[in-house]
Coordinates of N, CA and C and ligand atoms in Angstrom, one line a residue:
M5 N 4.3 20.2 -4.8 CA 2.9 19.2 -3.8 C 3.7 19.0 -2.3
K6 N 3.5 18.8 -1.4 CA 3.7 18.5 -0.7 C 5.2 17.5 0.0
K7 N 5.4 17.0 1.6 CA 6.4 15.6 0.8 C 5.4 14.5 1.3
I8 N 6.4 13.8 0.8 CA 5.7 12.3 0.9 C 6.3 10.6 1.4
G9 N 5.6 10.6 2.6 CA 6.0 9.9 3.2 C 5.8 8.3 3.4
L10 N 6.5 7.5 2.6 CA 6.8 6.4 2.3 C 7.3 5.0 3.0
I11 N 6.1 4.5 3.9 CA 6.2 4.0 4.7 C 6.4 2.7 4.2
Y12 N 6.7 2.1 4.5 CA 7.3 0.4 4.3 C 8.0 -1.0 5.4
S13 N 8.2 -1.7 5.1 CA 8.7 -2.3 6.1 C 10.1 -2.6 5.6
F14 N 11.4 -1.3 5.7 CA 12.9 -2.1 5.7 C 13.3 -3.4 5.2
N15 N 13.2 -4.4 6.3 CA 13.1 -5.7 6.4 C 12.8 -6.5 4.7
T16 N 11.7 -6.4 4.2 CA 11.0 -7.2 3.2 C 11.9 -7.4 1.6
N17 N 11.3 -8.5 1.1 CA 12.3 -8.7 0.1 C 11.0 -7.7 -1.8
K18 N 9.8 -8.1 -1.6 CA 9.6 -8.0 -3.0 C 8.7 -6.6 -2.4
T19 N 8.1 -6.2 -1.3 CA 7.8 -4.6 -0.2 C 8.6 -3.2 -1.0
S20 N 9.9 -3.6 -0.4 CA 10.7 -2.7 -0.4 C 11.4 -2.2 -1.7
Q21 N 11.7 -3.8 -2.9 CA 12.4 -3.8 -4.2 C 10.7 -3.0 -4.8
A22 N 9.5 -2.9 -4.7 CA 8.6 -1.7 -4.7 C 8.0 -0.5 -4.6
A23 N 8.9 -0.3 -3.2 CA 9.1 1.4 -3.0 C 10.7 1.7 -3.6
K24 N 10.9 1.4 -3.4 CA 12.4 1.5 -4.0 C 11.6 2.6 -5.9
K25 N 11.5 1.4 -6.4 CA 10.7 1.7 -8.1 C 9.7 3.1 -7.7
I26 N 8.6 2.7 -6.5 CA 8.2 4.2 -6.5 C 8.8 5.4 -6.3
G27 N 9.4 5.6 -5.4 CA 10.0 6.3 -5.0 C 11.2 6.8 -6.0
E28 N 11.3 6.6 -6.7 CA 12.3 6.5 -8.0 C 11.9 7.7 -9.0
E29 N 10.5 7.4 -9.3 CA 9.1 7.7 -9.7 C 9.1 9.1 -9.4
F30 N 9.5 10.0 -8.0 CA 9.1 10.6 -8.0 C 10.7 11.6 -7.5
E31 N 10.5 12.9 -7.9 CA 11.5 14.2 -8.0 C 12.1 14.0 -6.7
A32 N 13.3 13.9 -7.4 CA 14.9 14.0 -5.9 C 13.6 14.7 -4.9
G33 N 14.1 14.4 -3.1 CA 13.4 15.2 -2.0 C 12.3 15.4 -1.6
Q34 N 11.3 14.8 -2.7 CA 10.0 14.3 -2.6 C 9.6 13.2 -1.7
I35 N 10.3 12.6 -1.5 CA 9.9 11.2 -0.6 C 10.9 11.0 0.5
D36 N 10.2 10.8 1.6 CA 10.7 10.4 2.8 C 10.3 9.2 3.4
H37 N 11.4 8.2 2.6 CA 11.6 6.8 3.2 C 11.5 6.0 4.8
V38 N 10.0 5.3 5.2 CA 10.0 5.1 6.7 C 9.8 4.3 7.1
N39 N 10.4 3.5 7.9 CA 10.3 2.4 8.3 C 9.0 1.6 8.7
A40 N 8.5 0.8 8.5 CA 7.0 1.0 9.1 C 7.1 -0.4 10.3
E41 N 8.1 -1.0 10.5 CA 8.4 -1.1 11.3 C 9.1 -0.4 13.0
S42 N 9.0 0.4 12.6 CA 10.0 1.4 13.5 C 9.1 2.9 13.9
I43 N 7.6 2.8 13.3 CA 7.1 4.3 12.9 C 6.1 4.2 14.4
T44 N 6.4 5.7 14.3 CA 5.9 6.1 15.8 C 4.6 7.0 15.5
E45 N 3.6 7.4 16.3 CA 2.3 8.1 15.9 C 2.5 9.7 15.2
Q46 N 3.9 9.5 16.1 CA 4.3 11.5 15.7 C 5.1 11.1 14.5
E47 N 5.4 10.2 13.7 CA 6.1 10.3 13.1 C 5.0 10.5 11.6
L48 N 3.9 9.3 11.8 CA 3.1 9.2 10.9 C 2.4 10.7 10.5
L49 N 2.2 11.4 11.9 CA 1.3 13.0 11.8 C 2.1 13.3 11.5
S50 N 3.6 13.4 11.4 CA 4.3 14.4 10.5 C 3.8 14.4 8.8
F51 N 3.4 13.7 8.3 CA 3.0 14.0 6.6 C 1.5 13.8 6.6
D52 N 1.5 14.8 5.6 CA -0.3 15.0 5.2 C 0.1 14.0 4.0
N53 N 0.8 13.9 3.5 CA 1.0 13.3 2.1 C 1.1 11.6 2.3
M54 N 0.2 10.6 2.5 CA 1.6 8.7 2.5 C 1.4 8.1 1.3
I55 N 2.2 6.9 1.8 CA 2.0 6.0 0.4 C 2.1 4.9 1.9
L56 N 1.7 3.8 1.5 CA 2.0 3.0 3.0 C 2.5 1.3 1.4
G57 N 2.9 1.1 2.3 CA 3.4 -0.4 1.7 C 2.7 -1.1 2.4
V58 N 1.4 -2.5 2.1 CA 0.8 -3.3 3.1 C 0.4 -4.6 2.1
P59 N 2.3 -5.5 2.3 CA 1.7 -6.7 1.4 C 0.4 -7.5 2.4
T60 N -0.4 -8.8 2.1 CA -0.9 -9.3 3.1 C 0.3 -10.5 3.4
W61 N -0.2 -11.0 4.3 CA 0.1 -12.9 4.8 C -0.9 -12.9 5.7
F62 N -1.0 -14.1 6.0 CA -1.3 -15.3 7.3 C -3.0 -15.6 6.4
D63 N -3.0 -15.6 5.2 CA -4.0 -16.0 4.4 C -5.3 -14.9 5.2
G64 N -5.0 -13.7 3.8 CA -5.8 -12.4 3.9 C -5.7 -11.6 5.6
E65 N -4.4 -11.4 6.0 CA -3.8 -10.4 7.7 C -3.1 -9.7 6.8
L66 N -3.1 -8.7 8.0 CA -1.9 -7.8 7.9 C -0.5 -8.7 8.5
P67 N 0.6 -7.9 7.6 CA 2.1 -8.7 8.5 C 2.0 -8.8 9.9
N68 N 3.0 -8.9 10.3 CA 2.6 -8.4 12.1 C 3.3 -7.0 12.4
Y69 N 4.2 -6.2 11.5 CA 4.9 -5.3 11.8 C 3.2 -4.2 11.9
W70 N 2.7 -4.7 11.1 CA 1.1 -3.5 10.9 C 0.4 -3.9 11.9
D71 N 0.5 -4.7 12.1 CA -0.8 -5.5 12.7 C -0.5 -4.9 14.4
E72 N 1.0 -5.0 15.0 CA 0.8 -4.0 15.6 C 1.0 -2.8 15.8
F73 N 0.7 -2.2 15.1 CA 0.7 -0.5 14.5 C -1.2 -0.4 14.9
V74 N -1.5 -1.5 14.6 CA -3.0 -1.1 14.1 C -3.7 -0.1 15.7
P75 N -3.7 -0.7 16.4 CA -4.2 -0.3 17.9 C -4.0 1.3 17.9
A76 N -2.5 1.3 17.4 CA -2.1 3.7 17.4 C -2.5 3.9 16.2
L77 N -2.9 3.6 15.1 CA -3.9 4.0 14.5 C -5.1 4.1 14.3
E78 N -6.0 3.2 15.1 CA -7.4 3.3 16.2 C -7.5 4.8 16.5
D79 N -6.5 5.0 16.9 CA -6.5 6.4 18.4 C -6.3 7.2 17.3
L80 N -5.8 7.8 16.0 CA -5.4 8.7 15.8 C -6.6 9.5 15.0
D81 N -6.1 10.8 14.7 CA -7.8 11.7 13.9 C -6.3 11.8 12.7
L82 N -7.0 11.2 11.1 CA -6.8 11.5 10.0 C -6.9 12.2 9.0
K83 N -8.1 13.3 9.6 CA -8.6 14.2 8.8 C -8.0 14.8 8.0
G84 N -8.0 15.1 7.1 CA -7.0 16.1 5.8 C -5.4 15.5 5.7
K85 N -5.6 14.2 5.9 CA -4.5 13.1 5.5 C -5.1 12.3 3.9
T86 N -4.0 12.3 3.1 CA -3.8 12.0 1.9 C -3.5 10.2 1.7
V87 N -3.7 9.4 1.5 CA -2.9 8.1 1.3 C -3.4 7.3 0.7
A88 N -1.9 6.6 -0.3 CA -2.3 5.9 -1.0 C -1.8 4.2 -0.4
I89 N -2.0 3.1 -1.1 CA -1.6 2.0 -0.4 C -1.3 1.2 -1.5
F90 N -0.2 0.5 -1.4 CA 0.0 -0.3 -2.5 C 0.7 -1.7 -1.5
G91 N 0.1 -2.3 -2.6 CA -0.2 -4.5 -1.3 C 0.0 -5.7 -2.3
N92 N 1.8 -6.2 -2.0 CA 1.8 -7.3 -2.8 C 1.3 -8.6 -1.9
G93 N 0.7 -9.2 -3.3 CA 0.0 -10.0 -2.9 C 0.0 -11.1 -4.3
N94 N -0.3 -12.4 -3.8 CA 0.1 -13.5 -5.1 C -2.2 -14.4 -5.1
Q95 N -2.0 -13.9 -6.5 CA -3.2 -14.1 -6.7 C -3.5 -16.0 -6.9
K96 N -2.4 -16.4 -7.4 CA -2.7 -18.3 -7.0 C -2.5 -18.5 -6.4
G97 N -1.7 -18.0 -5.2 CA -1.6 -18.9 -4.4 C -2.6 -18.6 -3.6
Y98 N -3.3 -17.5 -3.9 CA -4.1 -17.0 -2.4 C -5.5 -16.3 -3.2
P99 N -6.4 -17.0 -3.4 CA -6.9 -16.5 -4.7 C -7.9 -15.6 -4.3
E100 N -8.5 -16.2 -2.3 CA -9.7 -15.7 -2.1 C -9.2 -14.8 -1.5
N101 N -8.2 -14.6 -0.7 CA -7.9 -13.7 0.0 C -6.4 -13.0 -0.9
F102 N -6.5 -11.9 -2.3 CA -5.9 -11.6 -3.0 C -6.3 -10.1 -2.6
V103 N -4.9 -9.7 -1.7 CA -4.1 -8.6 -1.9 C -5.6 -7.8 -0.2
D104 N -5.7 -9.0 0.5 CA -6.3 -8.4 1.8 C -6.6 -7.1 2.4
G105 N -4.9 -7.3 2.4 CA -4.3 -6.6 3.1 C -4.8 -5.2 3.0
V106 N -4.5 -4.2 1.6 CA -4.7 -3.1 0.6 C -6.1 -3.0 1.5
G107 N -7.5 -3.1 1.2 CA -8.6 -3.1 1.4 C -8.5 -3.1 3.4
I108 N -8.0 -4.2 4.3 CA -8.3 -4.0 4.7 C -7.6 -2.6 5.8
M109 N -6.4 -2.1 5.4 CA -5.9 -0.9 5.8 C -6.2 0.3 5.1
A110 N -7.1 -0.1 4.0 CA -7.9 1.3 3.7 C -8.9 1.5 4.3
E111 N -9.9 0.2 4.9 CA -11.0 0.6 5.8 C -10.4 1.5 7.3
L112 N -9.4 1.1 7.4 CA -9.0 1.4 8.9 C -9.2 3.2 8.5
L113 N -7.9 3.3 7.5 CA -7.7 4.3 7.2 C -8.8 5.8 7.3
E114 N -9.7 5.0 6.1 CA -11.3 6.2 6.4 C -11.9 6.2 7.2
S115 N -12.1 5.1 8.5 CA -12.9 5.3 9.3 C -12.4 6.0 10.4
R116 N -10.7 6.7 10.1 CA -10.2 7.4 11.2 C -10.3 8.9 10.1
G117 N -10.7 9.1 9.3 CA -10.9 10.2 8.5 C -10.1 11.0 7.5
A118 N -9.1 9.7 7.0 CA -8.2 10.3 6.1 C -8.8 10.2 4.6
R119 N -8.4 10.6 3.3 CA -9.3 10.1 2.1 C -7.6 8.9 1.9
V120 N -8.5 7.9 0.9 CA -7.6 7.6 0.6 C -7.6 7.3 -1.3
V121 N -6.7 7.4 -1.9 CA -6.6 7.6 -3.8 C -5.6 6.4 -4.0
G122 N -5.8 6.4 -4.7 CA -4.6 5.4 -5.6 C -5.3 4.4 -5.7
F123 N -7.1 4.4 -6.2 CA -7.8 3.1 -6.3 C -7.2 2.5 -7.5
T124 N -7.1 1.4 -8.0 CA -6.9 0.8 -9.3 C -7.0 0.0 -9.9
S125 N -7.6 -0.5 -11.4 CA -8.5 -1.4 -12.0 C -8.3 -2.9 -11.7
V126 N -8.8 -4.2 -11.8 CA -8.9 -5.5 -11.0 C -8.3 -5.9 -12.9
Q127 N -8.3 -5.4 -14.1 CA -8.3 -5.8 -15.1 C -7.3 -6.3 -14.8
G128 N -7.5 -7.9 -15.7 CA -5.7 -8.4 -15.6 C -5.6 -9.1 -14.3
F129 N -6.4 -9.2 -14.0 CA -5.8 -10.1 -12.6 C -6.6 -11.0 -12.2
E130 N -6.8 -12.1 -11.8 CA -7.4 -13.4 -11.6 C -7.7 -14.0 -10.5
F131 N -8.6 -13.5 -9.7 CA -9.0 -14.5 -7.9 C -10.1 -14.0 -7.9
E132 N -10.5 -14.6 -6.6 CA -12.3 -15.2 -6.6 C -12.7 -14.1 -5.2
S133 N -11.8 -13.8 -4.5 CA -12.8 -12.7 -3.5 C -10.9 -12.0 -2.9
S134 N -11.1 -10.9 -2.9 CA -10.1 -10.2 -1.8 C -11.5 -8.3 -1.5
R135 N -10.7 -8.0 0.1 CA -11.4 -7.5 0.3 C -10.8 -6.0 0.1
A136 N -9.7 -6.0 -0.7 CA -9.2 -5.4 -0.8 C -10.5 -4.0 -2.5
L137 N -11.1 -4.9 -2.8 CA -12.1 -4.9 -4.0 C -13.7 -3.8 -3.3
R138 N -13.8 -3.2 -4.2 CA -14.1 -1.8 -4.2 C -15.3 -2.3 -5.4
G139 N -16.2 -2.4 -6.3 CA -16.8 -2.1 -7.3 C -15.8 -3.1 -8.0
E140 N -15.1 -2.4 -9.8 CA -14.1 -2.9 -10.4 C -13.0 -2.6 -9.7
Q141 N -12.5 -1.8 -8.7 CA -11.4 -1.2 -8.0 C -10.7 -2.2 -7.3
F142 N -9.5 -1.9 -7.1 CA -8.8 -2.3 -5.7 C -8.6 -1.2 -4.6
T143 N -9.0 -0.7 -3.8 CA -8.1 0.0 -2.7 C -6.6 0.8 -2.6
G144 N -5.9 0.0 -4.1 CA -4.5 0.3 -4.2 C -3.9 0.2 -5.3
L145 N -2.8 -0.2 -4.7 CA -2.2 -1.0 -6.1 C -1.7 -2.4 -5.3
A146 N -1.8 -3.0 -6.5 CA -1.8 -4.5 -6.2 C -0.9 -5.0 -7.1
L147 N 0.2 -5.1 -7.1 CA 1.1 -6.1 -6.7 C 1.3 -7.6 -6.6
D148 N 1.6 -8.4 -7.9 CA 1.7 -9.7 -7.6 C 4.0 -10.3 -8.3
F149 N 4.0 -10.4 -7.7 CA 5.9 -10.7 -7.7 C 5.7 -11.9 -8.6
E150 N 5.1 -13.0 -7.8 CA 4.9 -13.9 -8.7 C 4.9 -14.6 -9.3
N151 N 3.3 -13.5 -10.2 CA 2.9 -14.3 -11.3 C 2.7 -13.2 -12.5
Q152 N 2.7 -12.1 -12.2 CA 3.1 -11.2 -13.1 C 3.8 -10.2 -12.8
G153 N 5.5 -11.0 -12.7 CA 6.4 -10.0 -12.5 C 6.7 -9.2 -13.4
N154 N 6.5 -9.3 -14.5 CA 7.6 -8.6 -15.7 C 6.4 -7.4 -15.7
Q155 N 5.0 -7.3 -15.4 CA 4.2 -6.1 -15.1 C 4.6 -5.0 -14.3
I156 N 4.9 -5.0 -13.3 CA 5.8 -4.4 -11.8 C 5.7 -2.4 -12.6
N157 N 7.3 -3.1 -13.5 CA 7.1 -1.4 -13.4 C 6.4 -1.1 -13.6
Q158 N 5.7 -1.4 -14.9 CA 4.8 -0.7 -15.7 C 3.4 -0.2 -14.5
L159 N 2.8 -1.2 -13.7 CA 2.0 -0.5 -12.9 C 2.7 0.4 -12.1
I160 N 3.4 0.5 -11.9 CA 4.1 1.0 -11.0 C 3.9 2.9 -11.0
K161 N 4.7 2.6 -12.5 CA 5.0 4.3 -13.4 C 3.3 4.8 -13.6
K162 N 2.3 3.7 -13.9 CA 0.8 4.6 -13.8 C 0.6 4.6 -12.7
W163 N 0.7 3.9 -12.1 CA 0.1 4.2 -10.5 C 0.7 5.7 -9.8
V164 N 2.2 6.1 -9.6 CA 2.7 7.0 -9.7 C 2.0 8.6 -10.2
E165 N 2.1 8.2 -11.8 CA 1.8 9.2 -12.3 C 0.3 10.0 -11.8
Q166 N -0.9 8.9 -11.4 CA -2.0 8.8 -11.0 C -1.8 9.9 -9.9
L167 N -1.1 9.6 -8.6 CA -1.2 9.5 -7.4 C -0.3 11.3 -7.8
K168 N 0.7 11.5 -8.9 CA 1.2 13.2 -9.0 C -0.4 13.8 -9.0
Q169 N -1.7 13.1 -10.1 CA -2.6 14.5 -9.6 C -3.7 14.0 -8.5
E170 N -3.7 13.1 -7.4 CA -4.2 12.7 -6.9 C -3.6 13.7 -5.0
F171 N -2.8 12.7 -4.7 CA -2.6 14.0 -3.8 C -2.5 15.9 -4.2
Q172 N -1.7 16.2 -3.2 CA -2.1 17.6 -3.0 C -0.8 18.3 -2.8
Ligands
FMN28 C1 2.5 -17.4 4.7 C2 2.3 -16.5 3.4 C3 0.9 -16.3 3.6 C4 0.0 -15.7 2.0 N1 -0.8 -14.8 2.8 C5 -1.8 -14.1 0.8 C6 -2.7 -14.0 1.2 O1 -3.3 -14.5 1.9 N2 -3.0 -13.0 0.1 C7 -2.3 -12.5 -0.8 O2 -2.6 -12.3 -1.7 N3 -1.3 -13.1 -1.0 C8 -0.5 -13.9 0.0 N4 0.7 -14.3 0.4 C9 1.9 -13.3 -0.6 C10 2.6 -12.9 -0.4 O3 2.0 -11.4 -0.2 C11 3.8 -12.5 -1.4 O4 4.3 -13.1 -1.5 C12 4.0 -10.9 -1.3 O5 5.2 -10.9 -2.3 C13 5.1 -10.6 -0.1 O6 6.0 -9.2 -0.3 P1 6.8 -9.3 1.1 O7 8.2 -10.4 0.9 O8 7.7 -8.2 0.9 O9 6.2 -9.3 2.6 C14 1.1 -14.6 1.4 C15 2.8 -15.4 1.4 C16 2.9 -16.0 2.7 C17 4.8 -17.0 2.4

């Protein structure tokens, strides 16, 4: 498998915790941790396989560091790239916008030609609406530390097994 860029904000609390757990599920040397707050277009394009950490903030929006990178992303050709997205959210606190960021990012990447993988079932979650919803799946891995903190490790292990099949 080609090297995977694991891209998330190093300044986050829960997203960083999740990213570390994800990284540990891969073999040593398979993952490069990259800070989303300082990533350049060139750096992103150096990976064919990527995992993006995209929590949802501001009632259904991307956090600032991703939002600021959106104009750059909109100009990139991502054909041939495979991307998986994990996103922290809070289904009880924000049931109408649960993990919207995962959906916003998936739509954007797909519009630039990327193949988005790592879709997961909505089973076990309770929310009203989500931009990450596609059929009965999320367009990535939804992680709710606030309400389902005891399930995080298991969800991540299962997701990484899935990614090992879906990445080339
Ligand atoms: C001001 C604020 C707005 C939020 N908005 C949403 C939201 O719209 N949808 C959602 O699922 N979670 C929302 N959350 C929950 C965060 O996504 C959740 O706490 C997440 O774990 C934060 O991850 P981070 O600390 O790594 O950035 C919000 C949290 C805060 C404090």
